[in-house]
Amino acid sequence: MAMDKIIILDFGSQYTQLIARRVREFNVNAQILPYNKNIDINDPSIKGVILSGSPCSVRGENALPIDLDAYLGVKPVLGVCYGAQYIAHHTGGNVEKSDKREYGAANFSNTQITDPLIADMIQNQVWMSHGDSITEIGDNYEILLTTESIPVAAFRAKSGVYDQPVYGVQFHPEVTHSLDGKVLLENFVVNICQASRDWTSEKFVDDMINSIKEQVGDEQVILGLSGGVDSSVAASLIHKAIGSQLTGIFVNNGVLRKGEFEEVTETYKKWGLNVISVDATDDFLNELTGVSDPEEKRKIIGRVFIEVFQREANKIKDAKWLAQGTIYPDVIESVSVFGPSVTIKSHHNVGGLPDKLNLKLLEPLRMLFKDEVRRVGRYMEVDDKILSRHPFPGPGLAIRILGPIDRDKIKLNQEADAIFINTLKETGWYDKVWQAGTMLLPVKSVGVMGDERTYEYTLALRCVNSSDGMTAEWSQLPYDLLAHVSNTIINNVKGINRVVYDISTKPPATIEWE
């Protein structure tokens, strides 16, 4: 029997993924689909529908239309921001452009109507982010909440109008600034939709193992390993399902961290995995040397990886499947409302390898967010050294060395990076931050060591805190820790005589420099 789920129709809001994450915090499966996706709403596993926000206006030429009649009354429906405006606009209400964009905290007032959607909402601060406002609702609806600036903050269909409840909220209950927004969402998902709380690591692993066994049968599977969280958890899950039918290929592209190739290979072998570790450093660096443009670096690494992987995969007889550690944000990005992203991340896409190798694709983690992948990994007792690893870019140190690449610069950055990362681990800071690394800059400056004048490279330390990598704050590391890292790098890595610390947030900057 299929697991209960809440369908989230995505109209392009920056917060859509956050709605799904909130629903899953109640141990209920949430599935994001484009607003225009044809779905079987009578599917008994679908317990409710949430209409997301959007940068579009329901009154504009760019409005994103759906057939509301296909949903209203069939399953419980909750419209959020644009979703609420769409319901109001198409059911006899009125939506008008606000005099000014309403963005930020607001306090709601209850209209004295008792409703299960707003039960137990004690803290009345909510978060607004909209350019249009609902000024009136249709005759079949009634207002639940208002604020000082807008007359309709939340509304519902009157009793008896539909067979199932219909709600709209002008604010964003999914963001933390809506203090009891999580209460509202839980009321909708658990109490109104009555969705079962069976989205757990244990249930996911059991179901996925059975699914992999059924899909694969007795056929052979190849998995591209990176040493990161996603591919490692995917490997562990597939290995539990089919054992020796899985072969992992781990490629050293020459721009990994210091000692990473050997360390990760040893870890995989301890798990009992069949692992082919390929040191293809020369294949990559022979083509990367002297290249400055970051996109060209990415393309070279992607192309050479395919060549090396294909060469090794062809040695595995009877392989029918290619497994990948694709996770849910990658899947959502590829089916986004506004089309797939222009740039495909090389570490999340293997450039059409399934077609080139004539293999079927196996993606056991494609429905999980990163934090869920880690929880699944912990449930399966995957080595914490792997699970706690910081995100690392697919092109590796190639995009952490600005300007032309050569072997000497790679070695400089590897040594400096090792000092930084090891210091974070020794001082307990590694697990307190999201991601850290060193950027070797194409800048030389004068320095003095003893009685000698030096003219060497500048190195930037980058360390950020984040929950999902979409936004990030620079980590406020202690001054004495930064001083220690700087001194250790300058004294031990000949070729670097200046260390700086990057205090830029994302946005407007990015986590990586290229």
Short mmCIF file of C-alpha atoms in Angstrom, two decimals:
data_model
loop_
_atom_site.label_atom_id
_atom_site.label_comp_id
_atom_site.label_asym_id
_atom_site.label_seq_id
_atom_site.Cartn_x
_atom_site.Cartn_y
_atom_site.Cartn_z
CA MET A 1 0.00 0.00 0.00
CA ALA A 2 1.37 3.40 -0.98
CA MET A 3 2.58 5.75 1.75
CA ASP A 4 0.37 8.76 2.54
CA LYS A 5 1.60 12.01 1.04
CA ILE A 6 0.85 15.71 0.71
CA ILE A 7 1.16 17.14 -2.81
CA ILE A 8 2.70 20.62 -3.07
CA LEU A 9 1.98 22.32 -6.37
CA ASP A 10 4.90 24.63 -7.10
CA PHE A 11 4.18 28.02 -8.64
CA GLY A 12 7.84 29.06 -8.43
CA SER A 13 8.13 30.32 -4.85
CA GLN A 14 11.56 30.52 -3.24
CA TYR A 15 9.95 28.87 -0.19
CA THR A 16 8.41 25.79 -1.86
CA GLN A 17 11.15 23.43 -0.72
CA LEU A 18 10.74 24.78 2.80
CA ILE A 19 7.05 23.82 2.80
CA ALA A 20 8.04 20.25 1.93
CA ARG A 21 10.69 20.18 4.65
CA ARG A 22 8.17 21.40 7.23
CA VAL A 23 5.65 18.72 6.23
CA ARG A 24 8.32 16.06 6.49
CA GLU A 25 9.21 17.26 9.97
CA PHE A 26 5.82 15.78 10.93
CA ASN A 27 7.02 12.46 9.45
CA VAL A 28 4.63 12.87 6.53
CA ASN A 29 5.81 12.45 2.95
CA ALA A 30 5.62 15.63 0.87
CA GLN A 31 6.01 15.60 -2.90
CA ILE A 32 6.66 18.79 -4.90
CA LEU A 33 5.24 18.89 -8.42
CA PRO A 34 5.07 21.70 -11.02
CA TYR A 35 1.74 23.54 -10.84
CA ASN A 36 0.76 22.23 -14.30
CA LYS A 37 1.59 18.57 -13.65
CA ASN A 38 -1.26 16.19 -14.38
CA ILE A 39 -1.94 14.15 -11.26
CA ASP A 40 -4.56 11.62 -10.26
CA ILE A 41 -6.11 13.56 -7.40
CA ASN A 42 -8.29 10.53 -6.58
CA ASP A 43 -5.18 8.56 -5.65
CA PRO A 44 -5.98 7.43 -2.07
CA SER A 45 -2.36 8.05 -0.96
CA ILE A 46 -2.80 11.80 -1.64
CA LYS A 47 -4.23 13.18 1.59
CA GLY A 48 -4.10 16.90 0.78
CA VAL A 49 -2.85 19.59 -1.60
CA ILE A 50 -0.87 22.76 -0.85
CA LEU A 51 -0.65 25.52 -3.46
CA SER A 52 2.67 27.37 -3.09
CA GLY A 53 3.56 31.03 -3.41
CA SER A 54 4.90 32.55 -6.61
CA PRO A 55 6.74 35.60 -7.98
CA CYS A 56 3.84 35.98 -10.43
CA SER A 57 0.60 37.89 -9.98
CA VAL A 58 -2.84 36.29 -10.35
CA ARG A 59 -3.90 39.50 -12.10
CA GLY A 60 -1.00 39.66 -14.53
CA GLU A 61 -0.38 38.26 -17.97
CA ASN A 62 2.20 35.95 -16.42
CA ALA A 63 -0.32 34.31 -14.05
CA LEU A 64 0.20 30.54 -13.73
CA PRO A 65 -3.23 28.92 -14.17
CA ILE A 66 -4.56 25.63 -12.85
CA ASP A 67 -7.95 23.92 -12.94
CA LEU A 68 -9.02 24.64 -9.36
CA ASP A 69 -12.24 22.67 -9.78
CA ALA A 70 -10.15 19.52 -10.14
CA TYR A 71 -8.91 19.96 -6.56
CA LEU A 72 -11.46 21.91 -4.52
CA GLY A 73 -13.75 19.57 -2.65
CA VAL A 74 -11.84 16.44 -3.71
CA LYS A 75 -9.04 16.66 -1.14
CA PRO A 76 -8.29 19.26 1.57
CA VAL A 77 -6.59 22.28 -0.05
CA LEU A 78 -4.40 24.99 1.50
CA GLY A 79 -3.31 27.97 -0.60
CA VAL A 80 -0.20 29.85 0.58
CA CYS A 81 0.30 33.47 -0.59
CA TYR A 82 -0.12 33.21 -4.40
CA GLY A 83 -2.06 29.97 -3.83
CA ALA A 84 -4.45 31.81 -1.50
CA GLN A 85 -4.77 34.72 -3.95
CA TYR A 86 -5.51 32.30 -6.77
CA ILE A 87 -8.30 30.63 -4.80
CA ALA A 88 -9.79 34.00 -3.82
CA HIS A 89 -9.50 35.45 -7.33
CA HIS A 90 -11.22 32.48 -8.98
CA THR A 91 -14.01 32.01 -6.44
CA GLY A 92 -15.59 35.45 -6.46
CA GLY A 93 -13.08 37.42 -4.38
CA ASN A 94 -10.85 40.31 -5.30
CA VAL A 95 -7.07 40.60 -5.43
CA GLU A 96 -5.44 43.98 -5.94
CA LYS A 97 -1.91 45.27 -6.24
CA SER A 98 -0.75 46.56 -2.87
CA ASP A 99 0.16 50.23 -2.48
CA LYS A 100 3.56 48.97 -1.39
CA ARG A 101 5.14 45.56 -1.28
CA GLU A 102 4.31 43.94 2.04
CA TYR A 103 7.43 42.19 3.28
CA GLY A 104 8.29 41.32 6.84
CA ALA A 105 6.66 40.54 10.15
CA ALA A 106 2.99 41.29 10.85
CA ASN A 107 0.64 40.43 13.70
CA PHE A 108 -2.68 38.77 13.00
CA SER A 109 -5.99 39.16 14.81
CA ASN A 110 -8.52 36.33 15.08
CA THR A 111 -12.00 37.12 13.76
CA GLN A 112 -13.41 34.95 16.58
CA ILE A 113 -14.12 32.03 14.23
CA THR A 114 -12.99 28.72 15.70
CA ASP A 115 -11.32 26.47 13.14
CA PRO A 116 -8.96 23.46 13.35
CA LEU A 117 -6.49 25.20 10.99
CA ILE A 118 -5.66 27.91 13.53
CA ALA A 119 -6.13 25.89 16.70
CA ASP A 120 -3.35 26.35 19.29
CA MET A 121 -1.77 29.28 17.42
CA ILE A 122 -0.74 31.35 20.44
CA GLN A 123 2.03 33.54 18.97
CA ASN A 124 0.45 35.83 16.38
CA GLN A 125 3.52 36.99 14.44
CA VAL A 126 3.52 35.88 10.79
CA TRP A 127 5.75 36.65 7.81
CA MET A 128 4.45 38.50 4.76
CA SER A 129 6.07 38.57 1.32
CA HIS A 130 3.69 39.69 -1.40
CA GLY A 131 2.99 42.46 -3.86
CA ASP A 132 -0.76 41.72 -4.23
CA SER A 133 -3.34 41.57 -1.45
CA ILE A 134 -6.69 39.83 -1.09
CA THR A 135 -9.16 42.65 -0.45
CA GLU A 136 -12.38 40.60 -0.64
CA ILE A 137 -13.39 36.95 -0.62
CA GLY A 138 -16.30 35.27 -2.36
CA ASP A 139 -19.73 34.67 -0.80
CA ASN A 140 -18.89 31.02 -0.11
CA TYR A 141 -15.88 31.97 2.03
CA GLU A 142 -15.25 33.59 5.41
CA ILE A 143 -12.27 35.36 6.99
CA LEU A 144 -10.33 33.65 9.77
CA LEU A 145 -7.48 36.11 10.41
CA THR A 146 -6.72 39.75 9.62
CA THR A 147 -3.79 42.10 10.22
CA GLU A 148 -3.56 45.86 10.60
CA SER A 149 -2.56 46.30 6.95
CA ILE A 150 -4.57 43.59 5.16
CA PRO A 151 -8.21 42.60 5.64
CA VAL A 152 -7.73 38.94 4.67
CA ALA A 153 -4.76 37.16 6.26
CA ALA A 154 -6.46 33.74 6.30
CA PHE A 155 -9.81 32.43 5.07
CA ARG A 156 -11.78 29.23 4.64
CA ALA A 157 -14.67 27.89 2.59
CA LYS A 158 -17.93 27.97 4.53
CA SER A 159 -19.23 24.72 5.94
CA GLY A 160 -21.13 22.64 3.39
CA VAL A 161 -19.77 24.37 0.28
CA TYR A 162 -17.33 21.56 -0.51
CA ASP A 163 -16.97 17.96 0.62
CA GLN A 164 -13.43 18.75 1.79
CA PRO A 165 -12.00 21.86 3.56
CA VAL A 166 -10.48 24.71 1.53
CA TYR A 167 -8.16 27.31 3.12
CA GLY A 168 -6.01 30.22 2.09
CA VAL A 169 -3.33 32.11 4.05
CA GLN A 170 -1.75 35.33 2.79
CA PHE A 171 1.38 34.81 4.91
CA HIS A 172 4.13 32.16 4.79
CA PRO A 173 3.61 29.65 7.62
CA GLU A 174 6.65 27.63 6.48
CA VAL A 175 9.26 30.25 7.50
CA THR A 176 10.53 30.51 11.07
CA HIS A 177 9.48 34.17 11.28
CA SER A 178 5.87 32.95 11.35
CA LEU A 179 6.22 31.95 14.98
CA ASP A 180 3.36 29.46 15.07
CA GLY A 181 3.36 28.73 11.35
CA LYS A 182 4.50 25.20 12.04
CA VAL A 183 1.44 24.74 14.27
CA LEU A 184 -0.82 25.81 11.40
CA LEU A 185 0.88 23.43 8.94
CA GLU A 186 0.70 20.54 11.37
CA ASN A 187 -2.97 21.28 11.96
CA PHE A 188 -3.57 21.08 8.22
CA VAL A 189 -1.40 18.06 7.42
CA VAL A 190 -2.04 15.85 10.44
CA ASN A 191 -5.44 16.90 11.82
CA ILE A 192 -7.33 18.08 8.73
CA CYS A 193 -5.77 15.86 6.04
CA GLN A 194 -5.25 13.02 8.55
CA ALA A 195 -2.02 11.94 6.83
CA SER A 196 -0.20 9.06 8.50
CA ARG A 197 3.15 9.86 10.09
CA ASP A 198 5.06 7.04 8.39
CA TRP A 199 7.81 9.01 6.62
CA THR A 200 10.64 7.69 8.82
CA SER A 201 14.20 6.53 8.15
CA GLU A 202 13.31 2.98 9.16
CA LYS A 203 10.30 2.83 6.82
CA PHE A 204 12.23 4.49 3.99
CA VAL A 205 15.15 2.05 4.24
CA ASP A 206 12.89 -1.02 4.42
CA ASP A 207 10.79 0.13 1.47
CA MET A 208 13.82 1.16 -0.61
CA ILE A 209 15.69 -2.11 -0.02
CA ASN A 210 12.63 -4.04 -1.22
CA SER A 211 12.26 -1.68 -4.20
CA ILE A 212 15.93 -2.04 -5.21
CA LYS A 213 15.72 -5.83 -4.99
CA GLU A 214 12.60 -5.79 -7.14
CA GLN A 215 14.04 -3.39 -9.73
CA VAL A 216 17.50 -4.89 -10.03
CA GLY A 217 16.84 -8.60 -9.57
CA ASP A 218 20.10 -10.45 -10.15
CA GLU A 219 21.65 -7.79 -12.42
CA GLN A 220 24.89 -5.88 -11.80
CA VAL A 221 24.96 -2.23 -10.67
CA ILE A 222 27.73 0.38 -11.07
CA LEU A 223 27.88 3.40 -8.76
CA GLY A 224 30.06 6.47 -9.14
CA LEU A 225 31.48 7.19 -5.68
CA SER A 226 32.73 10.62 -4.63
CA GLY A 227 33.44 10.16 -0.93
CA GLY A 228 30.60 12.56 -0.14
CA VAL A 229 27.47 11.99 1.91
CA ASP A 230 25.01 11.33 -0.93
CA SER A 231 26.93 8.76 -2.96
CA SER A 232 28.15 7.03 0.22
CA VAL A 233 24.65 6.64 1.69
CA ALA A 234 23.37 5.49 -1.70
CA ALA A 235 26.18 2.90 -1.79
CA SER A 236 25.34 1.65 1.70
CA LEU A 237 21.64 1.35 0.88
CA ILE A 238 22.17 -0.47 -2.42
CA HIS A 239 24.80 -2.73 -0.84
CA LYS A 240 22.32 -3.72 1.88
CA ALA A 241 19.85 -4.64 -0.84
CA ILE A 242 21.99 -6.54 -3.35
CA GLY A 243 25.43 -7.03 -1.75
CA SER A 244 28.18 -8.02 -4.20
CA GLN A 245 26.05 -7.13 -7.24
CA LEU A 246 27.16 -3.53 -6.61
CA THR A 247 30.52 -2.20 -7.80
CA GLY A 248 31.63 1.31 -6.91
CA ILE A 249 34.03 3.35 -9.03
CA PHE A 250 35.95 6.09 -7.21
CA VAL A 251 37.96 8.39 -9.47
CA ASN A 252 40.83 10.58 -8.28
CA ASN A 253 40.62 13.66 -10.49
CA GLY A 254 43.81 15.16 -9.06
CA VAL A 255 41.97 18.04 -7.34
CA LEU A 256 40.72 16.22 -4.25
CA ARG A 257 41.78 17.21 -0.75
CA LYS A 258 45.09 16.01 0.65
CA GLY A 259 44.98 12.27 1.36
CA GLU A 260 41.30 12.03 0.46
CA PHE A 261 41.69 9.42 -2.27
CA GLU A 262 43.48 6.96 -0.01
CA GLU A 263 41.33 7.67 3.07
CA VAL A 264 37.99 7.31 1.32
CA THR A 265 39.08 4.19 -0.57
CA GLU A 266 40.05 2.54 2.73
CA THR A 267 36.70 3.51 4.30
CA TYR A 268 34.72 1.95 1.45
CA LYS A 269 36.73 -1.25 1.60
CA LYS A 270 36.08 -1.53 5.35
CA TRP A 271 32.37 -1.51 4.54
CA GLY A 272 32.88 -4.56 2.36
CA LEU A 273 32.04 -2.74 -0.87
CA ASN A 274 33.45 -3.80 -4.21
CA VAL A 275 35.43 -0.66 -5.05
CA ILE A 276 37.52 0.16 -8.09
CA SER A 277 39.71 3.14 -7.15
CA VAL A 278 41.17 4.84 -10.20
CA ASP A 279 44.00 7.35 -9.89
CA ALA A 280 43.36 9.38 -13.02
CA THR A 281 45.30 12.45 -11.86
CA ASP A 282 47.35 12.66 -15.05
CA ASP A 283 44.25 12.34 -17.28
CA PHE A 284 42.72 15.39 -15.62
CA LEU A 285 45.75 17.59 -14.93
CA ASN A 286 47.21 17.18 -18.39
CA GLU A 287 44.12 18.99 -19.69
CA LEU A 288 43.53 21.36 -16.73
CA THR A 289 47.03 22.80 -16.53
CA GLY A 290 47.02 26.47 -17.51
CA VAL A 291 43.21 26.76 -17.67
CA SER A 292 41.77 29.85 -15.93
CA ASP A 293 38.07 30.05 -16.83
CA PRO A 294 35.96 28.29 -14.16
CA GLU A 295 33.34 27.04 -16.61
CA GLU A 296 36.05 25.59 -18.83
CA LYS A 297 37.52 23.88 -15.75
CA ARG A 298 34.11 22.34 -15.01
CA LYS A 299 33.62 21.19 -18.59
CA ILE A 300 37.05 19.59 -18.75
CA ILE A 301 36.53 17.77 -15.44
CA GLY A 302 33.07 16.61 -16.51
CA ARG A 303 34.27 15.37 -19.89
CA VAL A 304 37.38 13.60 -18.60
CA PHE A 305 35.36 12.04 -15.77
CA ILE A 306 32.98 10.54 -18.32
CA GLU A 307 35.90 9.19 -20.34
CA VAL A 308 37.58 7.62 -17.29
CA PHE A 309 34.33 6.30 -15.83
CA GLN A 310 33.27 4.82 -19.15
CA ARG A 311 36.65 3.15 -19.56
CA GLU A 312 36.42 1.52 -16.13
CA ALA A 313 32.70 0.69 -16.36
CA ASN A 314 33.26 -1.22 -19.60
CA LYS A 315 35.48 -3.61 -17.65
CA ILE A 316 32.52 -4.69 -15.51
CA LYS A 317 30.72 -7.44 -17.39
CA ASP A 318 26.93 -7.72 -17.40
CA ALA A 319 26.33 -4.35 -15.73
CA LYS A 320 22.77 -3.18 -16.42
CA TRP A 321 22.35 -0.29 -13.96
CA LEU A 322 24.11 2.97 -13.15
CA ALA A 323 23.38 4.22 -9.62
CA GLN A 324 23.70 7.87 -8.58
CA GLY A 325 23.42 9.75 -5.31
CA THR A 326 20.87 12.20 -6.76
CA ILE A 327 18.84 13.90 -4.00
CA TYR A 328 15.50 15.71 -4.02
CA PRO A 329 16.72 19.31 -4.57
CA ASP A 330 18.41 18.10 -7.79
CA VAL A 331 15.18 16.47 -8.94
CA ILE A 332 13.11 19.56 -8.12
CA GLU A 333 15.59 21.77 -9.99
CA SER A 334 15.31 19.65 -13.12
CA VAL A 335 11.49 19.89 -13.19
CA SER A 336 11.20 23.49 -12.01
CA VAL A 337 8.23 25.64 -12.95
CA PHE A 338 10.44 27.85 -15.09
CA GLY A 339 12.37 25.00 -16.70
CA PRO A 340 15.64 23.26 -15.80
CA SER A 341 18.55 25.33 -14.56
CA VAL A 342 20.90 26.73 -17.14
CA THR A 343 24.00 25.30 -15.50
CA ILE A 344 24.00 21.67 -14.42
CA LYS A 345 26.22 20.98 -11.44
CA SER A 346 28.87 18.48 -12.43
CA HIS A 347 28.78 16.61 -9.12
CA HIS A 348 25.03 16.03 -9.42
CA ASN A 349 24.94 15.00 -13.05
CA VAL A 350 27.18 12.60 -14.90
CA GLY A 351 26.61 14.05 -18.34
CA GLY A 352 24.35 11.43 -19.87
CA LEU A 353 26.38 8.41 -18.77
CA PRO A 354 23.32 6.15 -18.53
CA ASP A 355 22.70 6.63 -22.27
CA LYS A 356 26.37 6.42 -23.24
CA LEU A 357 26.79 3.19 -21.31
CA ASN A 358 23.34 1.92 -22.28
CA LEU A 359 22.47 1.50 -18.59
CA LYS A 360 19.28 1.91 -16.61
CA LEU A 361 19.34 4.55 -13.89
CA LEU A 362 18.99 3.78 -10.17
CA GLU A 363 18.57 6.76 -7.81
CA PRO A 364 17.52 5.50 -4.35
CA LEU A 365 17.83 8.90 -2.63
CA ARG A 366 15.98 10.99 -5.21
CA MET A 367 13.12 11.73 -2.79
CA LEU A 368 15.29 12.88 0.15
CA PHE A 369 16.66 16.23 1.27
CA LYS A 370 20.28 16.39 2.51
CA ASP A 371 19.35 16.29 6.20
CA GLU A 372 17.13 13.26 5.52
CA VAL A 373 20.01 11.54 3.71
CA ARG A 374 22.13 12.00 6.82
CA ARG A 375 19.36 10.60 9.05
CA VAL A 376 19.03 7.56 6.79
CA GLY A 377 22.82 7.15 6.90
CA ARG A 378 22.84 7.24 10.70
CA TYR A 379 20.04 4.70 10.84
CA MET A 380 22.14 2.40 8.63
CA GLU A 381 25.21 3.14 10.83
CA VAL A 382 27.23 4.69 8.02
CA ASP A 383 30.60 5.93 9.32
CA ASP A 384 30.08 9.34 10.93
CA LYS A 385 33.30 10.57 9.30
CA ILE A 386 31.45 10.30 6.00
CA LEU A 387 28.10 11.66 7.23
CA SER A 388 29.64 14.71 8.89
CA ARG A 389 31.75 15.63 5.88
CA HIS A 390 31.30 19.17 4.65
CA PRO A 391 29.92 19.63 1.11
CA PHE A 392 32.75 19.66 -1.41
CA PRO A 393 32.36 20.90 -5.01
CA GLY A 394 32.39 18.35 -7.80
CA PRO A 395 35.23 20.17 -9.60
CA GLY A 396 37.13 20.07 -6.30
CA LEU A 397 40.09 22.37 -5.74
CA ALA A 398 40.03 23.31 -9.43
CA ILE A 399 37.48 26.02 -8.61
CA ARG A 400 39.22 26.90 -5.35
CA ILE A 401 42.35 27.89 -7.25
CA LEU A 402 41.49 31.11 -9.02
CA GLY A 403 43.26 31.69 -12.29
CA PRO A 404 45.45 29.18 -14.14
CA ILE A 405 45.86 25.74 -12.56
CA ASP A 406 49.11 23.85 -12.25
CA ARG A 407 50.36 21.02 -10.05
CA ASP A 408 52.32 23.31 -7.74
CA LYS A 409 49.25 25.42 -6.98
CA ILE A 410 47.18 22.30 -6.31
CA LYS A 411 49.78 21.09 -3.82
CA LEU A 412 49.87 24.52 -2.13
CA ASN A 413 46.11 24.55 -1.71
CA GLN A 414 45.95 20.94 -0.56
CA GLU A 415 48.51 21.61 2.18
CA ALA A 416 46.84 24.84 3.31
CA ASP A 417 43.37 23.28 3.21
CA ALA A 418 44.51 20.32 5.29
CA ILE A 419 45.84 22.66 7.98
CA PHE A 420 42.57 24.63 8.06
CA ILE A 421 40.26 21.60 8.13
CA ASN A 422 42.34 19.67 10.66
CA THR A 423 42.46 22.69 12.96
CA LEU A 424 38.67 23.00 12.79
CA LYS A 425 38.36 19.32 13.71
CA GLU A 426 40.90 19.52 16.54
CA THR A 427 39.17 22.55 18.08
CA GLY A 428 35.62 21.17 17.75
CA TRP A 429 34.58 23.76 15.18
CA TYR A 430 34.26 21.43 12.19
CA ASP A 431 30.86 20.08 13.26
CA LYS A 432 29.61 23.58 14.17
CA VAL A 433 29.87 24.96 10.63
CA TRP A 434 28.32 24.00 7.31
CA GLN A 435 31.33 24.23 5.01
CA ALA A 436 34.96 25.35 5.08
CA GLY A 437 37.82 25.49 2.62
CA THR A 438 40.72 27.51 1.28
CA MET A 439 40.86 29.60 -1.89
CA LEU A 440 44.25 30.18 -3.51
CA LEU A 441 44.15 33.61 -5.13
CA PRO A 442 46.03 34.69 -8.27
CA VAL A 443 47.54 37.50 -6.22
CA LYS A 444 51.09 37.79 -4.91
CA SER A 445 52.21 40.24 -2.28
CA VAL A 446 55.39 41.20 -0.49
CA GLY A 447 56.23 39.59 2.83
CA VAL A 448 59.15 39.32 5.20
CA MET A 449 60.41 36.07 6.71
CA GLY A 450 63.47 36.50 8.88
CA ASP A 451 65.78 38.80 6.95
CA GLU A 452 64.39 37.72 3.58
CA ARG A 453 61.87 39.45 1.38
CA THR A 454 59.19 37.12 -0.05
CA TYR A 455 56.80 37.56 -2.93
CA GLU A 456 54.24 34.78 -2.62
CA TYR A 457 50.56 33.90 -2.99
CA THR A 458 47.61 35.11 -0.93
CA LEU A 459 45.22 32.51 0.51
CA ALA A 460 41.60 33.16 1.55
CA LEU A 461 39.88 31.12 4.26
CA ARG A 462 36.16 30.53 3.68
CA CYS A 463 33.89 29.19 6.43
CA VAL A 464 30.09 29.48 6.46
CA ASN A 465 27.02 28.47 8.45
CA SER A 466 23.92 27.33 6.59
CA SER A 467 21.04 24.86 6.79
CA ASP A 468 20.79 23.96 3.11
CA GLY A 469 23.46 25.94 1.22
CA MET A 470 20.82 28.18 -0.41
CA THR A 471 21.77 31.04 1.91
CA ALA A 472 24.80 31.28 4.19
CA GLU A 473 26.35 33.48 6.86
CA TRP A 474 30.09 33.70 7.36
CA SER A 475 31.18 31.80 10.46
CA GLN A 476 32.39 33.96 13.31
CA LEU A 477 35.42 31.85 14.18
CA PRO A 478 37.45 32.97 17.22
CA TYR A 479 40.30 35.36 16.47
CA ASP A 480 42.84 33.11 18.19
CA LEU A 481 41.78 30.17 16.01
CA LEU A 482 42.13 32.27 12.84
CA ALA A 483 45.51 33.54 14.03
CA HIS A 484 46.69 29.98 14.67
CA VAL A 485 45.55 28.81 11.22
CA SER A 486 47.19 31.78 9.52
CA ASN A 487 50.50 31.34 11.34
CA THR A 488 50.58 27.59 10.75
CA ILE A 489 49.90 27.94 7.01
CA ILE A 490 52.45 30.74 6.48
CA ASN A 491 55.13 28.94 8.48
CA ASN A 492 54.59 25.53 6.87
CA VAL A 493 53.41 26.09 3.30
CA LYS A 494 56.22 27.65 1.30
CA GLY A 495 54.64 29.79 -1.40
CA ILE A 496 51.94 31.45 0.74
CA ASN A 497 52.84 34.51 2.80
CA ARG A 498 49.44 36.12 3.40
CA VAL A 499 46.13 34.71 4.71
CA VAL A 500 42.81 36.59 4.66
CA TYR A 501 39.32 35.64 5.95
CA ASP A 502 36.21 35.97 3.77
CA ILE A 503 33.33 37.64 5.65
CA SER A 504 30.81 37.70 2.78
CA THR A 505 27.28 36.31 3.09
CA LYS A 506 25.34 34.36 0.46
CA PRO A 507 23.69 36.24 -1.16
CA PRO A 508 25.14 38.43 -2.56
CA ALA A 509 28.33 36.34 -2.62
CA THR A 510 28.43 32.58 -3.16
CA ILE A 511 29.99 29.97 -0.90
CA GLU A 512 32.56 28.96 -3.49
CA TRP A 513 34.53 31.71 -5.24
CA GLU A 514 34.07 30.23 -8.72
#
